[in-house]
Amino acid sequence: MFDLERWEEIFETIRKNKLRTFLTGLSVLSGIFILVVLLGIGQGIQNGIETQFQNDAENRISIWPGRTSVEYKGLNKDRRIQFKNRDYDHIVRKHEDHLQYKSSLYRIWSSMVSYKEESGNFRVEAVYPNFQFLENQDMVEGRYLNHNDLENYRKVAVIGNKVKNDLFGKTPAVGKSVEISGINFKVVGVFSDPGGEREESLVAVPITTGQRVFNGGDNIRNMSFTLPPSDNFDKALEASNNFTADIEKQLKETHFVAPEDNSAISINNSLKEAKRIYFMVSSIKIFFWFVGIATLLAGVVGVGNVMLIIVKERTKEIGIRKALGAKPLSIVGMILHEAIFITAIAGFLGLFLGMVLLDSIGPMVKSEFLEHPTVNFQVAVATVIILVFAGAIAGFFPAWKAARIKPIEALNDE
Amino acid sequence: MIKIENLHKSYQTGANSLHVLKGLNLNIKEGELVSIMGSSGSGKSTFLNILGILDEADEGKYLLDGVPIKNLSEKKAANYRNKFLGFIFQSFNLIGYKSAIDNVALPLYYQGMKRAERLDRAMQYLEKVGLADWATHLPNQLSGGQKQRIAIARALASDPKVLLADEPTGALDTKTSYEIMNLIQEINDEGKTILVVTHEEDIAEMTKRIVHLRDGVIIKDTPVQQKRALDYV
């Protein structure tokens, strides 16, 4: 490999056989290029789908009240169900050990939020500190609500990015006071949400403060929980199904709802949804890997094919070289050395072009189901190496055969 | 230089076996210029291939400069070809994409010589065959006679003990043929042992000894009064 004389010989051959070199290189280059772009698109679709469904914690269980649809125990149908703090407290007490995050929510309707001259209508929700994780919110600055805020009925608020930008513009918001329906709250933090603007036009205040200040009494609008993640998806699903069944039964008893009434209490278990998404994402992944590996295989066959043609084309030359004293190994070495050199250069060029394309076109793609098409660099480099290696193996046999033929037969080849 | 005893060679073609060489005996001393004559099918090319270690005999003894040529590995055969033998072919067999000087230098590459030295040596041999000015030309830019001169320079480059020429003038017109024969005679004058396979009477007469082959046996082996090619050019 480090024989300088051999390199000179290879370079001369490459220089003098530009078309052959170009065609060999092109087949490898296009193969790797297509592979990189395909894997990139696959990753992009996966990213897109994941973003679509990651607004909230993926194993979130939400419970909403509705209206009854059947008469039960002497109570009319079409009766509105109102959840209370004690419903939430009961669930938390009963399942304390099995819950990861938990929060109830009291919504303040039609609330005007303002800072100095700027104002706007935003959702205002009174929640527990865990609400941050249920909503997948990330702190941009400051802190989230905490236990002390709730204990002491503090008038503090965390605001979404959209609220911050609308009210404060570029000036910092933490430490300032905003008015919510005429009552001052101190901003302690700003958060972002993968759900985007819609989820970021939200103001969160401590539930205790919210209920007291806005005359909520002990009413709550909904409750959300997550169970701790488990390595085994099916086990996690089973646990969450048991949990939802139990609280559904519990709530129906407390609120005198018929067991068969499905409209009074709605439970949304994201994990069930997640299972479908996981399946979809992994199917897409498998599909693109399949296509990728098939492309790679086609590339290997292509390289092997080119090698066969090259050896055939050079049979006479091989005969001449053997008559002049070339040893079989030096013939094999010469052919493989050239092939590996060309496929490696072309492969990395294809890799480079593919990544350039993904990097330049990728950010311009504005589609819900295709986001940040990128390719794992290590995977891409590995595929090039596999292709070069497999190409060398595929090329070895024709080269070896060529090196074994008798010089006279090779010389008589036209 | 070359000692052949009871050499046999047959080819397997399907179910039939074709007995091409049927017990040849030949002795060639250093500095000889020998022509091997015979009609096509007489086995002369097969004989030359065996002498050139491009093919192997089934039976018999072949000593090249005292070295027995028998059951050689590919590697060893390549080594002997490189060290002992220089080939001149009817169809020149130059490598098309290599310039004249690179073609001449190729045997030296397989001797492991460094590039600069290789090209220097190759240039000397190009001068010897009178084509120094054509060193950078590709074979397809040269005439048939020039190509054969390049091939001769290449055969000489590794300073072999024996030159083997297979119909060296077969693809050339008469005038060019004589020029090539003149070159071969000059090389022989310097003491190189040369074997020429030919079926042309006039070419054979320019060697010093004619060996007639027919149906795989030597029917005549006679020294001749050499005609100098220069007299006919």
XYZ file of C-alpha atoms in Angstrom:
647
model
C 0.000 0.000 0.000
C 2.839 2.385 0.768
C 4.927 1.352 -2.198
C 5.636 4.666 -3.911
C 6.490 2.979 -7.210
C 3.125 1.231 -7.197
C 1.337 4.530 -6.525
C 3.133 6.095 -9.480
C 2.094 3.188 -11.651
C -1.536 3.503 -10.475
C -1.629 7.243 -11.030
C -0.236 6.807 -14.506
C -2.892 4.205 -15.309
C -5.615 6.462 -13.945
C -4.310 9.473 -15.850
C -4.135 7.573 -19.102
C -7.534 5.922 -18.726
C -9.675 8.877 -17.775
C -12.947 7.560 -19.201
C -12.684 4.207 -17.452
C -11.765 5.904 -14.198
C -14.619 8.366 -14.594
C -17.221 5.673 -15.265
C -16.077 3.499 -12.382
C -16.051 6.478 -10.084
C -19.428 7.713 -11.289
C -21.195 4.442 -10.489
C -19.806 4.435 -6.966
C -20.370 8.153 -6.495
C -24.009 8.035 -7.562
C -24.649 4.969 -5.404
C -23.327 6.610 -2.260
C -24.985 9.898 -3.175
C -28.404 8.248 -3.513
C -27.870 6.316 -0.298
C -26.974 9.427 1.681
C -29.944 11.372 0.309
C -32.306 8.471 0.994
C -31.112 8.025 4.562
C -31.379 11.777 5.011
C -34.984 11.840 3.810
C -35.783 8.866 6.040
C -34.358 10.693 9.016
C -36.258 13.816 7.967
C -39.576 11.998 7.880
C -38.841 10.480 11.260
C -37.981 13.891 12.684
C -41.143 15.341 11.202
C -43.383 12.710 12.702
C -41.705 12.880 16.067
C -42.146 16.647 16.247
C -45.796 16.260 15.326
C -46.382 14.201 18.416
C -43.992 15.571 20.960
C -46.013 18.640 22.021
C -46.726 16.875 25.251
C -45.089 14.151 27.270
C -45.521 11.015 25.209
C -46.843 8.888 28.042
C -49.278 11.537 29.274
C -52.708 10.523 30.533
C -55.285 13.343 30.545
C -58.716 13.252 32.122
C -61.491 15.654 31.074
C -65.034 15.970 32.361
C -68.009 16.177 30.012
C -71.784 15.717 30.284
C -73.591 12.562 31.256
C -75.464 10.769 28.505
C -77.613 8.397 30.588
C -79.776 8.765 33.679
C -78.247 7.143 36.713
C -79.320 6.797 40.351
C -82.178 9.236 39.884
C -80.019 11.903 38.301
C -80.883 13.443 34.928
C -78.849 12.862 31.863
C -77.041 15.778 30.205
C -75.725 16.779 33.592
C -72.372 18.605 33.547
C -69.589 16.995 35.584
C -67.275 19.318 37.534
C -63.968 17.954 38.851
C -62.855 19.195 42.272
C -59.516 19.371 44.040
C -60.496 16.346 46.120
C -60.807 14.196 42.940
C -57.231 15.038 42.082
C -55.970 14.645 45.642
C -57.634 11.285 45.923
C -55.947 9.927 42.801
C -52.584 11.319 43.857
C -52.914 9.796 47.327
C -53.981 6.427 46.025
C -51.365 6.094 43.263
C -48.617 8.215 44.764
C -45.928 5.567 44.355
C -46.709 4.888 40.707
C -46.930 8.422 39.367
C -44.084 10.220 37.665
C -45.573 13.671 36.991
C -48.954 14.969 38.009
C -50.915 18.185 37.747
C -54.466 19.382 37.785
C -55.420 22.490 35.885
C -57.775 25.366 36.470
C -58.314 27.590 33.462
C -58.995 31.297 33.786
C -61.298 32.242 30.917
C -61.018 35.338 28.749
C -58.071 36.837 30.485
C -56.386 39.969 29.307
C -52.655 39.943 30.019
C -50.768 43.213 29.819
C -47.415 44.789 30.493
C -47.244 48.580 30.326
C -48.902 49.544 27.017
C -48.718 46.090 25.501
C -51.529 43.625 26.060
C -53.100 40.525 24.568
C -55.490 37.674 25.145
C -53.660 34.571 26.231
C -54.585 31.324 27.817
C -54.008 31.520 31.542
C -53.839 28.240 33.377
C -53.353 27.559 37.057
C -51.258 24.440 37.492
C -48.835 22.440 39.602
C -45.028 22.626 39.051
C -45.071 19.211 37.294
C -47.111 20.804 34.513
C -43.803 21.800 32.894
C -42.886 18.186 32.212
C -46.370 17.154 31.164
C -46.246 19.871 28.503
C -42.579 19.270 27.571
C -41.789 22.904 28.294
C -38.171 24.069 28.423
C -37.006 27.072 30.409
C -35.558 29.843 28.267
C -34.856 32.041 31.258
C -35.747 32.177 34.954
C -37.419 29.275 36.724
C -40.696 27.385 36.651
C -43.355 27.453 39.356
C -42.322 25.662 42.540
C -43.744 24.195 45.701
C -43.224 27.392 47.699
C -45.225 29.417 45.181
C -48.170 27.093 45.785
C -47.796 26.953 49.567
C -47.650 30.712 49.916
C -50.242 31.577 47.243
C -47.626 33.698 45.538
C -48.734 35.844 42.623
C -46.061 34.646 40.229
C -46.326 33.526 36.603
C -44.247 31.773 33.981
C -44.969 32.866 30.442
C -44.504 31.233 27.061
C -42.107 32.596 24.451
C -44.942 34.034 22.369
C -46.360 35.932 25.356
C -42.908 37.199 26.212
C -42.271 38.423 22.661
C -45.689 40.046 22.330
C -45.549 41.877 25.647
C -41.866 42.487 26.244
C -40.267 42.381 22.816
C -36.544 42.155 23.300
C -36.411 43.441 26.872
C -36.036 40.820 29.629
C -39.288 39.688 31.238
C -38.116 37.939 34.387
C -38.674 40.124 37.444
C -41.259 42.349 35.720
C -44.917 42.437 36.653
C -47.718 41.575 34.270
C -51.369 42.285 34.835
C -53.735 39.337 34.460
C -57.357 40.509 34.421
C -56.330 43.468 36.512
C -54.213 41.596 39.057
C -50.426 41.903 39.167
C -48.294 38.813 38.796
C -44.511 38.712 38.873
C -42.874 36.929 35.949
C -40.378 34.353 37.234
C -39.637 32.456 34.035
C -40.045 32.142 30.289
C -40.494 28.772 28.627
C -40.459 27.320 25.129
C -42.559 24.409 23.915
C -41.858 22.033 21.020
C -45.531 22.523 20.073
C -44.651 25.968 18.783
C -46.470 29.292 19.007
C -49.835 27.855 19.960
C -48.375 26.154 23.014
C -46.178 29.127 23.810
C -49.029 31.638 24.049
C -49.743 30.447 27.551
C -49.361 31.946 31.011
C -49.029 29.510 33.905
C -49.684 30.497 37.521
C -49.730 28.411 40.723
C -53.030 26.522 41.024
C -53.571 27.645 44.599
C -53.160 31.307 43.668
C -55.233 30.938 40.519
C -58.183 29.330 42.260
C -58.174 31.861 45.060
C -57.573 35.037 43.043
C -59.925 34.227 40.175
C -62.724 32.806 42.310
C -62.214 29.263 41.248
C -63.112 27.746 44.558
C -61.939 24.132 44.480
C -62.904 23.578 40.844
C -60.466 22.091 38.389
C -60.864 21.711 34.676
C -58.756 18.629 34.038
C -55.961 16.440 35.383
C -52.865 15.000 33.757
C -50.524 12.278 34.880
C -47.585 10.320 33.597
C -46.337 6.972 34.782
C -42.574 6.382 34.981
C -41.100 5.150 31.704
C -40.371 1.497 31.374
C -37.915 -0.313 29.086
C -40.636 -2.681 28.075
C -43.225 -0.857 26.035
C -45.932 -3.468 26.483
C -45.486 -3.465 30.244
C -45.703 0.309 30.291
C -48.872 0.175 28.232
C -50.397 -2.418 30.537
C -49.571 -0.354 33.632
C -51.087 2.777 32.144
C -54.197 0.893 31.022
C -54.683 -0.448 34.557
C -54.191 3.028 35.956
C -56.716 4.655 33.615
C -59.261 1.895 34.256
C -58.924 2.414 37.991
C -59.309 6.195 37.995
C -62.172 6.009 35.515
C -64.035 3.675 37.838
C -63.200 5.840 40.829
C -64.347 9.096 39.196
C -67.552 7.571 37.880
C -68.449 6.399 41.378
C -67.665 9.755 42.959
C -69.688 11.715 40.391
C -72.596 9.241 40.081
C -71.925 8.407 36.466
C -73.273 5.204 34.970
C -70.460 2.689 34.342
C -71.493 2.461 30.665
C -71.567 6.264 30.186
C -68.657 7.191 27.916
C -69.248 10.904 27.456
C -69.137 12.106 31.062
C -65.453 11.427 31.623
C -62.885 11.320 28.808
C -59.496 9.771 29.321
C -56.808 10.239 26.725
C -53.866 7.872 27.044
C -50.996 9.115 24.846
C -49.143 5.881 25.254
C -51.682 4.079 23.085
C -51.152 6.763 20.493
C -47.413 6.519 21.005
C -47.457 2.851 20.197
C -48.900 3.570 16.756
C -46.373 6.317 16.167
C -43.483 4.164 17.298
C -44.649 1.487 14.934
C -44.966 3.956 12.086
C -41.560 5.517 12.719
C -39.845 2.189 13.011
C -41.565 0.965 9.839
C -40.338 4.027 7.971
C -36.872 3.518 9.409
C -36.821 -0.124 8.399
C -38.064 0.770 4.938
C -35.335 3.332 4.356
C -32.677 1.037 5.734
C -33.935 -1.671 3.438
C -33.781 0.670 0.459
C -30.374 1.882 1.618
C -28.938 -1.585 1.990
C -30.412 -2.589 -1.358
C -28.739 0.467 -2.904
C -25.497 -0.494 -1.236
C -25.817 -4.050 -2.533
C -26.497 -2.739 -6.012
C -23.408 -0.587 -5.605
C -21.324 -3.586 -4.606
C -22.623 -5.563 -7.562
C -21.918 -2.543 -9.756
C -18.351 -2.261 -8.521
C -17.849 -5.996 -8.966
C -19.235 -5.711 -12.474
C -16.971 -2.824 -13.359
C -14.034 -4.776 -11.971
C -14.940 -7.708 -14.174
C -15.074 -5.491 -17.238
C -11.810 -3.804 -16.323
C -10.079 -7.139 -15.898
C -11.523 -8.375 -19.186
C -10.421 -5.216 -20.942
C -6.951 -5.487 -19.465
C -6.424 -9.197 -20.072
C -3.955 -8.591 -22.849
C -2.127 -5.982 -20.840
C -1.936 -8.472 -17.981
C -0.455 -11.012 -20.399
C 2.167 -8.511 -21.519
C 3.012 -7.612 -17.957
C 3.330 -11.284 -17.031
C 5.597 -11.937 -20.030
C 7.765 -9.063 -18.805
C 8.036 -10.650 -15.378
C 5.059 -9.445 -13.340
C 4.252 -11.793 -10.462
C 0.606 -12.837 -9.971
C 0.367 -10.957 -6.697
C 1.593 -7.761 -8.263
C -1.162 -8.069 -10.912
C -3.844 -8.569 -8.254
C -2.317 -5.768 -6.223
C -2.269 -3.397 -9.176
C -5.923 -3.971 -10.080
C -7.213 -3.884 -6.517
C -5.083 -0.933 -5.563
C -6.487 1.071 -8.440
C -10.071 -0.060 -7.740
C -9.889 0.706 -4.025
C -8.330 4.065 -4.709
C -11.027 5.049 -7.216
C -13.980 3.713 -5.197
C -12.722 5.357 -2.013
C -12.265 8.755 -3.658
C -15.566 8.502 -5.536
C -17.363 7.167 -2.465
C -16.280 10.007 -0.228
C -17.039 12.489 -3.000
C -20.553 11.052 -3.248
C -20.859 11.243 0.522
C -19.697 14.836 0.478
C -22.097 15.842 -2.326
C -25.008 14.073 -0.632
C -24.332 15.864 2.639
C -23.912 19.194 0.887
C -27.289 18.663 -0.783
C -28.963 17.728 2.498
C -27.352 20.663 4.269
C -28.290 23.198 1.615
C -31.778 21.961 0.683
C -32.660 20.553 4.111
C -33.282 23.784 6.015
C -35.415 25.115 3.145
C -37.848 22.235 3.324
C -41.006 23.461 5.020
C -43.187 20.451 5.452
C -44.885 18.965 8.474
C -43.694 15.506 7.636
C -40.153 16.254 6.523
C -37.951 18.085 8.971
C -34.171 18.490 9.193
C -33.228 15.753 6.742
C -29.783 14.817 7.997
C -27.645 11.762 7.851
C -25.564 10.318 10.631
C -21.999 11.030 9.527
C -20.580 7.889 11.091
C -23.203 5.733 9.414
C -22.453 7.373 6.086
C -18.693 6.921 6.422
C -19.264 3.316 7.446
C -21.328 2.685 4.323
C -18.561 4.101 2.130
C -16.035 1.862 3.839
C -18.325 -1.147 3.443
C -18.776 -0.339 -0.232
C -15.039 0.028 -0.816
C -14.330 -3.145 1.109
C -17.073 -5.147 -0.586
C -16.016 -3.723 -3.935
C -12.476 -4.864 -3.271
C -13.699 -8.363 -2.414
C -15.950 -8.407 -5.472
C -12.996 -7.255 -7.557
C -10.527 -9.642 -6.007
C -11.878 -12.741 -7.749
C -11.721 -11.496 -11.328
C -8.310 -9.982 -10.563
C -7.083 -13.235 -9.055
C -8.411 -15.183 -12.031
C -6.725 -12.773 -14.411
C -3.444 -13.125 -12.574
C -3.612 -16.925 -12.873
C -4.228 -17.162 -16.612
C -1.282 -18.232 -18.676
C 0.528 -15.381 -20.367
C 0.062 -16.900 -23.834
C -3.705 -17.082 -23.372
C -3.791 -13.520 -22.154
C -1.602 -12.384 -25.029
C -3.863 -14.061 -27.577
C -6.868 -12.236 -26.123
C -8.142 -9.560 -28.469
C 22.789 -21.491 -23.005
C 19.708 -23.536 -23.891
C 19.599 -27.301 -23.551
C 16.517 -29.243 -24.579
C 16.151 -32.992 -24.179
C 13.254 -35.154 -25.279
C 10.654 -32.383 -24.965
C 6.977 -33.394 -25.255
C 3.859 -31.301 -25.250
C 0.271 -32.150 -26.026
C -2.926 -30.156 -25.815
C -6.201 -31.468 -24.524
C -9.017 -30.400 -26.817
C -12.209 -31.954 -25.537
C -11.837 -35.723 -25.703
C -8.939 -35.570 -28.157
C -5.338 -35.110 -27.251
C -3.232 -33.226 -29.750
C 0.417 -34.192 -29.565
C 2.215 -31.031 -30.679
C 5.826 -31.571 -29.716
C 7.136 -35.100 -29.992
C 10.514 -35.347 -28.334
C 12.659 -32.367 -29.292
C 16.383 -32.212 -28.671
C 18.241 -28.958 -29.130
C 21.399 -27.306 -27.906
C 21.998 -23.594 -28.326
C 25.221 -22.011 -27.214
C 25.771 -18.473 -26.048
C 25.912 -15.884 -28.818
C 24.039 -17.945 -31.380
C 21.386 -16.504 -33.705
C 19.020 -19.348 -34.478
C 15.871 -19.367 -36.571
C 13.162 -21.929 -36.097
C 11.203 -22.618 -39.263
C 8.120 -24.577 -39.964
C 4.699 -24.308 -41.494
C 1.797 -23.362 -39.288
C 0.881 -26.247 -37.039
C 4.436 -27.525 -36.939
C 4.620 -26.617 -33.260
C 7.094 -23.789 -33.528
C 5.057 -21.271 -31.540
C 4.371 -23.839 -28.820
C 8.069 -24.558 -28.687
C 8.873 -20.874 -28.308
C 6.274 -20.476 -25.561
C 7.880 -23.300 -23.632
C 11.309 -21.794 -24.138
C 9.880 -18.495 -22.910
C 8.402 -20.099 -19.790
C 5.018 -18.887 -20.978
C 3.952 -22.501 -21.191
C 5.197 -25.714 -19.657
C 6.311 -28.971 -21.261
C 4.654 -32.251 -20.285
C 7.811 -34.217 -20.436
C 11.524 -33.732 -21.013
C 14.298 -31.532 -19.789
C 14.855 -27.823 -20.321
C 17.942 -26.117 -18.969
C 18.197 -22.361 -19.331
C 21.713 -21.111 -18.567
C 22.167 -24.243 -16.483
C 18.955 -23.703 -14.512
C 16.358 -26.478 -14.823
C 12.959 -25.103 -15.849
C 10.493 -27.525 -14.332
C 7.449 -27.209 -12.085
C 8.070 -23.563 -11.390
C 5.714 -21.599 -9.203
C 4.078 -18.609 -10.886
C 6.267 -16.344 -8.860
C 9.466 -18.108 -9.826
C 8.440 -18.307 -13.474
C 7.795 -14.562 -13.456
C 11.179 -14.002 -11.899
C 12.981 -16.124 -14.525
C 11.104 -14.493 -17.377
C 12.124 -11.131 -16.066
C 15.781 -12.003 -15.516
C 16.573 -14.447 -18.313
C 14.278 -13.660 -21.206
C 13.301 -10.856 -23.513
C 10.260 -11.229 -25.774
C 9.629 -9.790 -29.195
C 6.151 -10.479 -30.584
C 4.658 -10.372 -34.047
C 1.972 -7.946 -32.857
C 4.465 -5.909 -30.774
C 2.313 -6.153 -27.624
C 3.072 -2.682 -26.376
C 0.783 -1.269 -23.692
C -1.371 1.233 -25.554
C -1.732 3.859 -22.858
C 1.950 3.968 -21.984
C 4.469 6.130 -23.821
C 7.392 4.501 -25.633
C 9.804 5.119 -22.801
C 7.378 3.825 -20.163
C 6.856 0.664 -22.196
C 10.590 0.106 -22.359
C 10.939 0.777 -18.639
C 8.211 -1.685 -17.620
C 10.429 -4.814 -17.184
C 12.667 -2.711 -14.963
C 9.661 -1.796 -12.813
C 9.170 -5.482 -12.167
C 12.815 -5.733 -11.193
C 12.089 -3.193 -8.481
C 14.234 -0.453 -9.979
C 13.538 3.144 -8.964
C 11.701 5.312 -11.454
C 14.490 7.768 -12.265
C 16.989 4.992 -12.893
C 14.387 3.068 -14.872
C 13.715 5.941 -17.241
C 17.431 6.582 -17.610
C 18.047 2.966 -18.618
C 15.012 2.949 -20.907
C 16.326 6.062 -22.667
C 19.638 4.363 -23.339
C 17.860 1.486 -25.059
C 15.640 3.841 -27.030
C 18.821 5.524 -28.292
C 20.189 2.132 -29.184
C 17.190 1.385 -31.433
C 17.293 4.940 -32.798
C 14.008 6.187 -31.320
C 15.175 8.538 -28.586
C 13.201 11.362 -30.198
C 9.990 9.345 -29.924
C 10.279 8.576 -26.225
C 7.083 10.361 -25.184
C 4.943 9.128 -28.074
C 2.179 6.624 -27.556
C 2.350 3.369 -29.558
C -0.547 4.357 -31.827
C 1.437 7.408 -32.945
C 4.227 5.172 -34.251
C 4.660 3.099 -37.418
C 4.854 -0.702 -37.318
C 8.620 -0.696 -37.648
C 8.961 1.867 -34.886
C 6.684 -0.162 -32.627
C 8.813 -3.246 -33.158
C 11.946 -1.254 -32.343
C 10.304 -0.120 -29.094
C 9.432 -3.764 -28.363
C 13.059 -4.748 -29.018
C 14.279 -1.978 -26.724
C 11.882 -3.266 -24.083
C 13.110 -6.847 -24.539
C 16.674 -5.638 -24.109
C 15.989 -3.352 -21.158
C 16.266 -6.021 -18.488
C 19.509 -7.272 -20.079
C 18.241 -10.834 -20.554
C 20.386 -13.829 -21.466
C 18.183 -14.861 -24.375
C 15.958 -12.918 -26.781
C 12.939 -14.810 -28.096
C 11.340 -13.357 -31.212
C 8.051 -14.799 -32.428
C 7.599 -13.799 -36.095
C 9.157 -10.407 -35.384
C 8.698 -9.295 -39.003
C 5.343 -10.939 -39.575
C 3.396 -7.708 -39.493
C 5.918 -5.589 -41.402
C 6.703 -4.879 -45.054
C 9.903 -6.216 -46.587
C 11.969 -3.077 -46.198
C 11.004 -2.581 -42.583
C 11.481 -6.300 -41.955
C 15.091 -6.049 -43.111
C 15.675 -3.002 -40.940
C 14.402 -4.930 -37.949
C 16.557 -7.936 -38.869
C 19.525 -5.616 -39.168
C 18.878 -4.430 -35.618
C 18.574 -8.030 -34.432
C 21.854 -8.911 -36.138
C 23.579 -5.963 -34.504
C 22.353 -7.056 -31.113
C 23.582 -10.574 -31.854
C 26.939 -9.142 -32.876
C 27.268 -7.797 -29.369
C 26.993 -11.372 -28.096
C 23.316 -11.775 -27.227
C 21.763 -15.196 -27.810
C 18.685 -14.834 -30.042
C 15.995 -17.237 -31.237
C 13.766 -16.181 -34.116
C 10.651 -18.078 -35.094
C 9.723 -17.388 -38.692
C 8.278 -18.996 -41.764
C 9.961 -16.595 -44.154
C 12.955 -18.060 -45.988
C 14.752 -14.721 -46.434
C 14.469 -13.857 -42.753
C 15.770 -17.287 -41.737
C 18.762 -16.840 -44.030
C 19.800 -13.805 -42.033
C 20.379 -15.972 -38.949
C 23.355 -18.236 -38.403
C 21.531 -21.543 -37.956
C 18.181 -22.827 -39.169
C 16.162 -25.435 -37.297
C 13.324 -26.958 -39.318
C 10.306 -28.222 -37.459
C 7.584 -30.399 -38.918
C 4.746 -32.126 -37.084
C 6.427 -31.687 -33.775
C 9.857 -33.062 -34.625
C 13.095 -31.411 -35.772
C 13.693 -32.629 -39.298
C 16.702 -30.484 -40.130
C 19.198 -28.459 -38.129
C 21.828 -26.734 -40.242
C 24.260 -23.867 -39.832
C 23.994 -21.295 -42.629
C 26.159 -18.618 -44.088
C 24.550 -15.492 -42.602
C 23.255 -12.886 -45.008
C 23.645 -9.400 -43.626
C 20.335 -7.531 -43.681
C 22.199 -4.253 -44.256
C 23.095 -5.437 -47.783
C 19.407 -5.552 -48.707
C 18.149 -2.347 -47.134
